Coordinates of C-alpha atoms in Angstrom, one line a residue:
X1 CA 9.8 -8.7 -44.5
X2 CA 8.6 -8.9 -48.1
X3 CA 8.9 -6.1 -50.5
X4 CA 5.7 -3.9 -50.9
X5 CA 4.9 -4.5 -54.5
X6 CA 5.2 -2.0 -57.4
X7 CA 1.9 -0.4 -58.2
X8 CA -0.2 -2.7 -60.4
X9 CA -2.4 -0.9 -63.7
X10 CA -4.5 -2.0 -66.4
X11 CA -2.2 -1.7 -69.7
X12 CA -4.6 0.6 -71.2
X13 CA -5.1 2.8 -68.5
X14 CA -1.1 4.1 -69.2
X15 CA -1.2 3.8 -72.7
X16 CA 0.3 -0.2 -73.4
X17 CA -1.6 -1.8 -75.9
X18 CA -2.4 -5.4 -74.4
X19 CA -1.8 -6.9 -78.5
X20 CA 1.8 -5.6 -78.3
X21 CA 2.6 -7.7 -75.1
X22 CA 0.5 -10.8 -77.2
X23 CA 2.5 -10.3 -79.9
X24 CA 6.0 -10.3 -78.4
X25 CA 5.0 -13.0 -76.3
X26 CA 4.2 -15.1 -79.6
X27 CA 7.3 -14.0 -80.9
X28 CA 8.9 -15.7 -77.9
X29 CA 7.1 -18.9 -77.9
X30 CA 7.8 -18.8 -81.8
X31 CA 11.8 -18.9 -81.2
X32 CA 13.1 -21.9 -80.1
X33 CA 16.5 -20.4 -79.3
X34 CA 15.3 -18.2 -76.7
X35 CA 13.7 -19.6 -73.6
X36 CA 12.2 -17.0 -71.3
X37 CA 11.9 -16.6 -67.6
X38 CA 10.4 -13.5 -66.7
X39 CA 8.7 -9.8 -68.0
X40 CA 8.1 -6.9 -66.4
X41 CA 6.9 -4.3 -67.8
X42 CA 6.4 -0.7 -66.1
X43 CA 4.8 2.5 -67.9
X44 CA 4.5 5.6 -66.0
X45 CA 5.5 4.2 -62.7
X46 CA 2.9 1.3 -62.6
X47 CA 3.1 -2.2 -63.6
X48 CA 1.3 -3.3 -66.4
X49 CA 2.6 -6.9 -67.4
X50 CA 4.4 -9.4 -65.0
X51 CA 4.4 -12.6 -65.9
X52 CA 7.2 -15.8 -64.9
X53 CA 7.7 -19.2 -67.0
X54 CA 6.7 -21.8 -64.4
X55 CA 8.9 -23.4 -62.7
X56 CA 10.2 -19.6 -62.2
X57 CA 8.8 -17.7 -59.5
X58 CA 8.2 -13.7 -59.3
X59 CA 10.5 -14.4 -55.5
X60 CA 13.3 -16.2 -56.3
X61 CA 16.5 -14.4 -57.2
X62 CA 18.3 -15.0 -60.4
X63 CA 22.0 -15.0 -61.3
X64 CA 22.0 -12.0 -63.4
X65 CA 25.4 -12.0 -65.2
X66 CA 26.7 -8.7 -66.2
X67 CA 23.5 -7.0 -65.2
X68 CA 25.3 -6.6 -62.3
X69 CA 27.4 -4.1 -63.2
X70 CA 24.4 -1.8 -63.1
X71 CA 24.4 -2.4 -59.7
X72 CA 28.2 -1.9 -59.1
X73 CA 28.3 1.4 -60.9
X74 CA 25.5 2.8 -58.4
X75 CA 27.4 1.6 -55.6
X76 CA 29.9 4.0 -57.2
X77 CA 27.7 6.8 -57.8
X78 CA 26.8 6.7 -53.9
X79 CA 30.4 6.4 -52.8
X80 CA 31.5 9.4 -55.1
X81 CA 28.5 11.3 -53.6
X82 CA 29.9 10.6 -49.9
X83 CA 33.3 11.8 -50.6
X84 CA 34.8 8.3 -51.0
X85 CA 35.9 8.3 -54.7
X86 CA 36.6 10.1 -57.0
X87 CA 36.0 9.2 -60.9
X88 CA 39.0 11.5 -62.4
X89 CA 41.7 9.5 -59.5
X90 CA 44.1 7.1 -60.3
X91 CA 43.2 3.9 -59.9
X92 CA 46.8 3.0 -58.3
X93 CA 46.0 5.7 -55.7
X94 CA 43.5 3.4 -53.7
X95 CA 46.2 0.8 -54.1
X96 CA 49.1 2.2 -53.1
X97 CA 51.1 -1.1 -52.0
X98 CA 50.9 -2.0 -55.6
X99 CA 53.2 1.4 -56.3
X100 CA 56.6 -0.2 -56.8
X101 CA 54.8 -3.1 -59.0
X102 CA 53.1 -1.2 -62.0
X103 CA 55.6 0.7 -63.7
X104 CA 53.9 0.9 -66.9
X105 CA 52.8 4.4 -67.8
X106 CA 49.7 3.5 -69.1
X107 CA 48.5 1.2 -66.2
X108 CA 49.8 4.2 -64.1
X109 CA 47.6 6.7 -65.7
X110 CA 44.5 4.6 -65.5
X111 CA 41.8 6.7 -63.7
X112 CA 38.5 5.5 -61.9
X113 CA 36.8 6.9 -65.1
X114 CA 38.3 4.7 -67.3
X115 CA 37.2 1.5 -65.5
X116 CA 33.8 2.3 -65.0
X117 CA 33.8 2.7 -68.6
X118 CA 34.8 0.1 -69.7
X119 CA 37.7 1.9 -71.6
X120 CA 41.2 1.2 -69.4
X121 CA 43.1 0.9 -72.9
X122 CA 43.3 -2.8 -73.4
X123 CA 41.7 -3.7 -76.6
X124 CA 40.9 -7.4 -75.2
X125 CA 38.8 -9.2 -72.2
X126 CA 42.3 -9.8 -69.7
X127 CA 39.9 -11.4 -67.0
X128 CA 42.5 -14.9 -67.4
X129 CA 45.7 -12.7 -68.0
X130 CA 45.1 -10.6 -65.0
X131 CA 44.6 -14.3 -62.9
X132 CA 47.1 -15.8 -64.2
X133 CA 49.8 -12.8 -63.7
X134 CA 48.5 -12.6 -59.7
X135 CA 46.1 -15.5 -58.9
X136 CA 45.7 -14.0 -54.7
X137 CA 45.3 -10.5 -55.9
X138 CA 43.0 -9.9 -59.3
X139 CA 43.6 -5.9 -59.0
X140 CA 47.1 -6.4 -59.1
X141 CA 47.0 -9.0 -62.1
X142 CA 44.9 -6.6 -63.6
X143 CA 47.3 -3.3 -62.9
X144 CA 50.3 -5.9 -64.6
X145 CA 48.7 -6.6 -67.8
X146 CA 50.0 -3.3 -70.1
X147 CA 47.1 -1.6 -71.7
X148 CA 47.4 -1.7 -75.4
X149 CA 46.8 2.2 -75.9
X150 CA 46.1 5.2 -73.7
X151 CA 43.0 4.7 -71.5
X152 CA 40.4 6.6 -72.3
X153 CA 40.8 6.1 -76.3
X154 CA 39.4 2.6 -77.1
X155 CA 36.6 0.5 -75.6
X156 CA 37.3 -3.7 -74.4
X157 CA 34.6 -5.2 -72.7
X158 CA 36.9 -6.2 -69.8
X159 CA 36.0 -7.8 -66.9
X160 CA 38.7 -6.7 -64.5
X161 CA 37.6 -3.3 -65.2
X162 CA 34.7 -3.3 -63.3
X163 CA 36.3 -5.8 -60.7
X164 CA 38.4 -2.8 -59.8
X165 CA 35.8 -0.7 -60.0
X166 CA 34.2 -2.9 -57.1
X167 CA 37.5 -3.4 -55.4
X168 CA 37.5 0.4 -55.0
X169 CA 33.7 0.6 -53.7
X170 CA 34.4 -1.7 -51.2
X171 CA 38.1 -0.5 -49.9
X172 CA 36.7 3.2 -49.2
X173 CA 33.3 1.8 -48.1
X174 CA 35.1 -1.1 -45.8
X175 CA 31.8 -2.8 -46.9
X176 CA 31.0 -5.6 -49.4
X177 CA 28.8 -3.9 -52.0
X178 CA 25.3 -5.4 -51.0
X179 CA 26.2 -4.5 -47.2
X180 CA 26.9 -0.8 -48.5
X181 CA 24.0 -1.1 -50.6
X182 CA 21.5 -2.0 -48.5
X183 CA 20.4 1.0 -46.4
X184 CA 21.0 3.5 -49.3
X185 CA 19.7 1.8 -52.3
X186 CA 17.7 -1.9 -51.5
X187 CA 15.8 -0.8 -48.4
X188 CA 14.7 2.9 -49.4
X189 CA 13.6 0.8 -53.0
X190 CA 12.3 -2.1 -51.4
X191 CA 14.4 -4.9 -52.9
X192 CA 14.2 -7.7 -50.8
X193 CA 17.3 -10.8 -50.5
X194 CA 20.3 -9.9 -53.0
X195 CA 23.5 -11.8 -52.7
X196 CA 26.8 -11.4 -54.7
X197 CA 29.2 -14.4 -55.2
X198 CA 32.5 -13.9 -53.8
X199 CA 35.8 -14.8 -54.7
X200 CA 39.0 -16.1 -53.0
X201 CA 40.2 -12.3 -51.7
X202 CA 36.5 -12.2 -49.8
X203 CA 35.3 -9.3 -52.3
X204 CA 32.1 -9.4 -53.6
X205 CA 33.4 -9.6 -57.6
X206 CA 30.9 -6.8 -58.7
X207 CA 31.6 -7.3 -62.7
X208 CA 28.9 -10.2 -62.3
X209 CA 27.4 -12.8 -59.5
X210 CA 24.6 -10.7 -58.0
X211 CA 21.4 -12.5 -57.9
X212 CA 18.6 -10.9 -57.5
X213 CA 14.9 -11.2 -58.8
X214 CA 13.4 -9.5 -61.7
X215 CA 11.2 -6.9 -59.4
X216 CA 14.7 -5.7 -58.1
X217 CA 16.0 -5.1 -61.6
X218 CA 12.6 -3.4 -62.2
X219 CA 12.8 -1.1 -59.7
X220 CA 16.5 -0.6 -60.2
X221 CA 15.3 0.3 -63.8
X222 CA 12.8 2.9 -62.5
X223 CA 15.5 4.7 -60.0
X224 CA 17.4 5.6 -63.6
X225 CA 14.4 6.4 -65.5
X226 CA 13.3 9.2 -62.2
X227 CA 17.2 10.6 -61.9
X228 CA 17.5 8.8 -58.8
X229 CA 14.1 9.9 -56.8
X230 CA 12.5 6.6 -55.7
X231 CA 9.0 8.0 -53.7
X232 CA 10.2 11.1 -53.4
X233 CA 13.4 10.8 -52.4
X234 CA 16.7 11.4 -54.1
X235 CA 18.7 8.0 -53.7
X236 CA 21.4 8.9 -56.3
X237 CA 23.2 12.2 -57.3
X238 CA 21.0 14.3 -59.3
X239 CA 22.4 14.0 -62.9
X240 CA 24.0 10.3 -62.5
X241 CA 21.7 8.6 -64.4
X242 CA 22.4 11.0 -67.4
X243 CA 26.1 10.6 -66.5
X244 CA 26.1 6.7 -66.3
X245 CA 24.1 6.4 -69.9
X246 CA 26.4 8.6 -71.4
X247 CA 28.2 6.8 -73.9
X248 CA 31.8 7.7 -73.2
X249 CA 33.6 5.5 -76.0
X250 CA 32.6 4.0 -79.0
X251 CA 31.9 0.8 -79.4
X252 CA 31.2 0.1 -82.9
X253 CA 32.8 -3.4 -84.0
X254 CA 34.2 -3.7 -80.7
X255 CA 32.6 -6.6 -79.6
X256 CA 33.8 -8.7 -82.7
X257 CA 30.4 -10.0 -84.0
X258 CA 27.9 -9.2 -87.0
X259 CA 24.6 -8.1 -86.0
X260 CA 25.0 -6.5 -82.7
X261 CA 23.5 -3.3 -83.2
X262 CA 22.7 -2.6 -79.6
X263 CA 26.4 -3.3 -79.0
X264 CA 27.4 -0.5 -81.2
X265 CA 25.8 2.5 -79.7
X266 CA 28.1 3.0 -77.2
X267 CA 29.2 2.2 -73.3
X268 CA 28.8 4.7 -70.4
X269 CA 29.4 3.7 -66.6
X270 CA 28.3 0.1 -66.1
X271 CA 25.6 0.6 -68.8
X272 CA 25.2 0.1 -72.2
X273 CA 23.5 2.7 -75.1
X274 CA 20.2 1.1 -77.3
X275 CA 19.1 1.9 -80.4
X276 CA 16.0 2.9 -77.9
X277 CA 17.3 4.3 -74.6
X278 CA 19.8 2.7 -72.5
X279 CA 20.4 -0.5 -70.5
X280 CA 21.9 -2.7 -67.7
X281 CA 22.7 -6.5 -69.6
X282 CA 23.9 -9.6 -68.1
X283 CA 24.7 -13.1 -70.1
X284 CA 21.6 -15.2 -71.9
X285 CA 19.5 -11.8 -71.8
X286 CA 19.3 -10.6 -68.5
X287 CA 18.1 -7.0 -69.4
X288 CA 17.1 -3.8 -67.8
X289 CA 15.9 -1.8 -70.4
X290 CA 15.3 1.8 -69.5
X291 CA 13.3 4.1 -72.1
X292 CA 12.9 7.7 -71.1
X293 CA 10.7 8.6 -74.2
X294 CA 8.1 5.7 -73.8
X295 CA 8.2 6.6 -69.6
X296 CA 9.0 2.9 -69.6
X297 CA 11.0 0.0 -67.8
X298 CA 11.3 -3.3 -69.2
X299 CA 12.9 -6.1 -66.9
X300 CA 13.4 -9.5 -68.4
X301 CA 16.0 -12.7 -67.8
X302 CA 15.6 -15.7 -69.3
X303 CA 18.0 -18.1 -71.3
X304 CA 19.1 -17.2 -74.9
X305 CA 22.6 -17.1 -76.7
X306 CA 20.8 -14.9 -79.3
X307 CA 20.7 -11.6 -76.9
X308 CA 20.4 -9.0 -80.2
X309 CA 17.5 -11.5 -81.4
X310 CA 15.7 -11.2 -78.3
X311 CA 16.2 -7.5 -78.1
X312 CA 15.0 -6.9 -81.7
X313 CA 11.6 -8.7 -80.7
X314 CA 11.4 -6.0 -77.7
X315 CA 11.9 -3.2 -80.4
X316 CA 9.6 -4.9 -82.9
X317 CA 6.6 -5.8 -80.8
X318 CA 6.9 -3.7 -77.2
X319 CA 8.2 -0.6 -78.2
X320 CA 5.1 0.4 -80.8
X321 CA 2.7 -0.9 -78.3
X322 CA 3.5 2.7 -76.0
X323 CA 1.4 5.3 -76.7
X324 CA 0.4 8.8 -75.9
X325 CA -2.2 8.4 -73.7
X326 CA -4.9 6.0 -72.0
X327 CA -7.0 3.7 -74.3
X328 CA -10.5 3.4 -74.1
X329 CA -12.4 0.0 -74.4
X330 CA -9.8 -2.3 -74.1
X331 CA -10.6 -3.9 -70.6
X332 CA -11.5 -7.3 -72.1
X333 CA -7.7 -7.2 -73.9
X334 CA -6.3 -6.1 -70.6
X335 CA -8.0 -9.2 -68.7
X336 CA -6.9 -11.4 -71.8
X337 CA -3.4 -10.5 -71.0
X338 CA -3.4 -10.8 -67.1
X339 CA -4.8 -14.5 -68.0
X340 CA -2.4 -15.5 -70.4
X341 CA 0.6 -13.9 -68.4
X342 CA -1.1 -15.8 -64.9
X343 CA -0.5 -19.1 -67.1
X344 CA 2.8 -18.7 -68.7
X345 CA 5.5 -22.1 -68.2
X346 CA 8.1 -23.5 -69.6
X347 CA 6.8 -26.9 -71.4
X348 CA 8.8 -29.8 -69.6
X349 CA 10.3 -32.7 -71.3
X350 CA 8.2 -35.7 -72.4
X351 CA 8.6 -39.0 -70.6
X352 CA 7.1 -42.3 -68.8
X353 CA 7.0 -42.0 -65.1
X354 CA 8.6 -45.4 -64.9
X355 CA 10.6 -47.0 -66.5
X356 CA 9.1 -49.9 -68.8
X357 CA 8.7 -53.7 -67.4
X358 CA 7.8 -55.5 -65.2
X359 CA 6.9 -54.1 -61.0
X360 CA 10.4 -54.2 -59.3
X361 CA 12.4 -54.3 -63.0
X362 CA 16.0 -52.3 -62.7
X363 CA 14.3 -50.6 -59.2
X364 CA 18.2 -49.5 -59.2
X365 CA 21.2 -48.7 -61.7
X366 CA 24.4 -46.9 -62.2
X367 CA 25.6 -45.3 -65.2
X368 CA 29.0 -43.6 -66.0
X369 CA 30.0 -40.9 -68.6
X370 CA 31.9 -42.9 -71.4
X371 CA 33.4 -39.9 -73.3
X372 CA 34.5 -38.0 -70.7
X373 CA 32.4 -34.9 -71.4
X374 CA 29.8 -33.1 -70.0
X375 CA 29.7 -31.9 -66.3
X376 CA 28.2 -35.2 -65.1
X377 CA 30.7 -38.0 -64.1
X378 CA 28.2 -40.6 -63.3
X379 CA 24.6 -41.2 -62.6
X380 CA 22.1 -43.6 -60.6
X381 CA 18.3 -43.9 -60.5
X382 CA 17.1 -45.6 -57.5
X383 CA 13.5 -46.1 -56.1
X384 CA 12.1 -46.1 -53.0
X385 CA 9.1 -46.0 -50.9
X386 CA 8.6 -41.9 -51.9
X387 CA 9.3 -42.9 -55.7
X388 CA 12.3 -42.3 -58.1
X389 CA 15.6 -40.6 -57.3
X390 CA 18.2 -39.9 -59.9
X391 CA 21.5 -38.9 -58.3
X392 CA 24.0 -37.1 -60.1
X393 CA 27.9 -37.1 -59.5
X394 CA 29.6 -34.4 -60.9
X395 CA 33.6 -34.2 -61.8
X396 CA 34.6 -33.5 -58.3
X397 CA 33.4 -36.5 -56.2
X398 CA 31.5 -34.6 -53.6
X399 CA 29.6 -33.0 -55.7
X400 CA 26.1 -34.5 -55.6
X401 CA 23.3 -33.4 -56.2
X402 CA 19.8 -35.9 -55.7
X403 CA 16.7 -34.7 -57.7
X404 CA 12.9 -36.3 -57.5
X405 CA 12.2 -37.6 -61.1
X406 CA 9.1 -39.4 -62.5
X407 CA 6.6 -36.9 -61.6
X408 CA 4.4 -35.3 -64.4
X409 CA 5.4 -31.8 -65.3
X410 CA 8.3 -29.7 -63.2
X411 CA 8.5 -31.3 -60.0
X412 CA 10.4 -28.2 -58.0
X413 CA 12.7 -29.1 -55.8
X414 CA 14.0 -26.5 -52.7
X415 CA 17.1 -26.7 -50.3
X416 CA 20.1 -25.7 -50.5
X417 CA 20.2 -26.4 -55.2
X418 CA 16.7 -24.8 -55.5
X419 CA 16.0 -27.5 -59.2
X420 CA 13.0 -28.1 -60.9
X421 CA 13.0 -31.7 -63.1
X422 CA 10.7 -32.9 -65.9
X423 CA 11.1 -35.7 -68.5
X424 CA 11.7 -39.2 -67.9
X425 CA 11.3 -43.0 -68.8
X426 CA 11.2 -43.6 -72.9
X427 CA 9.3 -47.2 -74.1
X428 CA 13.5 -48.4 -74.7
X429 CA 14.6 -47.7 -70.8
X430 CA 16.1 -44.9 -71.6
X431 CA 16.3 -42.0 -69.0
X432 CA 16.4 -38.0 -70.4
X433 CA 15.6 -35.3 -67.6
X434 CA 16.0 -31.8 -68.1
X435 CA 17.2 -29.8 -64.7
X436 CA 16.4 -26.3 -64.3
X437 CA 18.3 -24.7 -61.7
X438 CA 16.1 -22.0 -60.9
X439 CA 18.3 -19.5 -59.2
X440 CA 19.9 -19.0 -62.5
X441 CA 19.5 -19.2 -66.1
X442 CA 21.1 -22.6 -67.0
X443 CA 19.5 -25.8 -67.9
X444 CA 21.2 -29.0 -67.7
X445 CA 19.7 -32.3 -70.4
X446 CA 20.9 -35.5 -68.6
X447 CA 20.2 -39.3 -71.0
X448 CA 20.8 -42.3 -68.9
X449 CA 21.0 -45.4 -71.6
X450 CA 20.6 -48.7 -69.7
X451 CA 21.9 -50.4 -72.7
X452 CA 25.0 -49.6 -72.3
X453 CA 25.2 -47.9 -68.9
X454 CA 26.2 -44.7 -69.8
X455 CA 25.1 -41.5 -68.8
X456 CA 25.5 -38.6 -71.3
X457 CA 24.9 -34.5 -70.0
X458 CA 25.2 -31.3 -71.3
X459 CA 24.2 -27.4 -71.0
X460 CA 21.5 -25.9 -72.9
X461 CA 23.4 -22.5 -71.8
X462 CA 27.1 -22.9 -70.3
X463 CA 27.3 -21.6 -67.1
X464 CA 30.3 -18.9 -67.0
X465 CA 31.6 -19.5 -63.3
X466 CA 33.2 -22.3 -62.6
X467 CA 32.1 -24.6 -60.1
X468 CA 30.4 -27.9 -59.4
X469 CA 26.6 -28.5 -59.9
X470 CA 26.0 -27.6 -56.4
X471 CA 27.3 -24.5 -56.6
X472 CA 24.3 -23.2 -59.1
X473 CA 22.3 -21.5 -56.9
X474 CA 22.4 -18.3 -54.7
X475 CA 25.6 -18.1 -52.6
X476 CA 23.6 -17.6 -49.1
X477 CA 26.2 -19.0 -47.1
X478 CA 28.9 -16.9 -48.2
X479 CA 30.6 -14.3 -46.0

């Protein structure tokens, strides 16, 4: 059953000037480093600006990085709220065949607290120390790596951290997270499929790997911004959402870049403090972006290694477009925007859709990565009776992945790789595609040079879990 959508509204009817939304979304189109997905925008409980960059879809569920840690941390909330956990425990208590391991004092004084905020007392990410010290049990590699002060006294942005903080969830809750999620946060808010990746121990990893589509980070946004009563009803403890926006450690320099200044307001429980509210962020700007003094939600994903960039244009052009009431006059704006917003795609790669010569001319050809690089290990184009079919190999020799090419625009391809393809034949022979894998945020540019028969790929975005090409998509089948 589908998701009843959030309430629609004209922009002006809850006080959203229509020119705001233009603006940012010239600011986007202006910025070649940032390639967006989706918006959503929600003022006062009602939508007024949703919009997807074809060949994205309002239904398809996204990879959301680190934005799911939001979702991990209200798992949390719930399980404290039933009696499960308790944030002021030790973490070694819910592990207690790890006791005669972790004999350092500090490890052994970690509490739940300290995990969920990010502040365990290691001043580093440990995510490959902690693997590399217990490659079957990432808790226990995590528990064996000594913190580097007292938790509770300096902020890392750790991945581990929340790891345990999901290993917890789901040892009290005998549940993966979406199963223990799904009657008593997705149903009562009407999120529809949600899927976590997995790792080798069976646990749903919680520190990232949820997709999900924008509308469920929207909604997700709105829970926070009503102290956990969705229609009505209280879904979370009454206070959480002040508690998990709470910065509890400061984060100033932490992150060890210039010009983060939404990284250096502070970290509470699986969120992170903005110059203007608070928010849920995952890898190549993944954002739900609560703002209790605007009333406002602001959902986005999309594909950018300049996050603080994109967030700047969110302060510079959304934020001053709130204001304190309804605004009169401004339905041919409004319409303006539902238009533009109705028509908003990515602009695919240029290209013939054949190659150049003669009818039956190189019908088929292989091509193999000289250099060793790039996540493609060899390449062929074939045609048949249905057209052209460029068939990637990756590193591992089973990984395959066959995508229609030649068509004008994205052709959109479903099964089990959801892909969408544009580009194609240059006036030299030359093949370029670029692959969007539409159940995340990564793009893949893949040049075919019949000259020499070489095929050359590479990431617009790296992914950050390993795995073949086939494995960029929703894990459906896990579990």
């Amino acid at each position: 059953m589908s998701p009843v959508p959030l309430s629609p509204s004209d922009p002006a009817a809850q006080g959203v000037d229509a020119s705001g939304v233009h603006a940012f979304l010239d600011a986007l189109e202006a910025a070649p480093e940032i390639e967006p997905h989706s918006l959503m925008i929600v003022r006062h409980g009602r939508v007024v600006a949703a919009g997807w960059w074809a060949p994205y879809t309002p239904d398809r569920p996204q990879l959301l990085y680190s934005l799911s840690k939001s979702f991990t941390g209200t798992a949390a909330a719930l399980a404290e709220a039933e009696g499960l956990l308790d944030f002021d425990a030790p973490v070694l208590s819910y592990f207690p065949e790890f006791e005669a391991d972790i004999t350092d004092p500090r490890s052994r004084a970690l509490r739940v607290r300290h995990v969920a905020s990010m502040a365990s007392g290691h001043d580093h990410e440990t995510l490959q120390e902690a693997y590399a010290r217990d490659p079957v049990e990432p808790v226990r590699g995590f528990l064996l790596v000594p913190p580097d002060a007292d938790p509770g006294t300096v902020f890392a942005y750790n991945q581990p951290a929340t790891y345990t903080l999901a290993a917890i969830v789901q040892r009290v809750t005998g549940q993966p997270l979406t199963a223990y999620l799904r009657p008593r946060l997705l149903d009562p808010l009407g999120i529809g499929e949600a899927v976590w990746r997995r790792d080798r121990t069976g646990r749903e990893i919680g520190f990232s790997g949820l997709h999900a589509t924008t509308d469920a980070v929207a909604r997700l946004g709105e829970l926070y911004l009503r102290d956990g009563v969705w229609d009505g009803e209280r879904l979370l403890p009454e206070g959480w959402a002040a508690r998990a926006a709470h910065p509890r450690t400061p984060t100033a320099g932490a992150m060890g870049t210039a010009d983060r200044d939404d990284w250096d307001r502070g970290y509470g429980y699986q969120f992170w403090t903005s110059r203007h509210g608070y928010r849920g962020d995952g890898a190549y700007g993944q954002f739900c972006l609560v703002l209790p003094e605007q009333d406002a939600v602001i959902a986005t994903t999309a594909a950018t290694e300049q996050m603080q960039r994109y967030l700047d244009l969110v302060w510079e052009h959304l934020l001053p477009s709130f204001g304190p009431g309804p605004l009169s006059g401004r339905e041919g704006a409004d319409a303006e925007l539902r238009e533009r917003l109705a028509g908003l795609a990515l602009p695919p790669a240029p290209g013939r859709a054949a190659p150049p010569g003669p009818a039956g001319h190189r019908d088929a050809a292989e091509y193999r990565a000289a250099d060793g690089t790039g996540p493609v290990r060899a390449a062929s184009v074939a045609r048949d009776a249905r057209g052209w079919t460029l068939s990637l190999t990756g590193r591992d020799h089973d990984d395959r992945l066959d995508l229609r090419i030649g068509e004008p625009g994205w052709a959109v391809a479903g099964g089990p790789v959801p892909t969408a393809v544009s580009g194609g034949w240059s006036d030299t022979g030359t093949l370029a595609v670029e692959v969007q894998f539409l159940e995340t945020p990564h793009r893949l540019a893949v040049t075919c040079s019949p000259a020499d028969g070489t095929v050359v790929s590479r990431w617009r975005t790296q992914p950050l879990h390993p795995g073949p090409l086939t494995s960029l998509r929703a894990p459906r089948d896990s579990g």
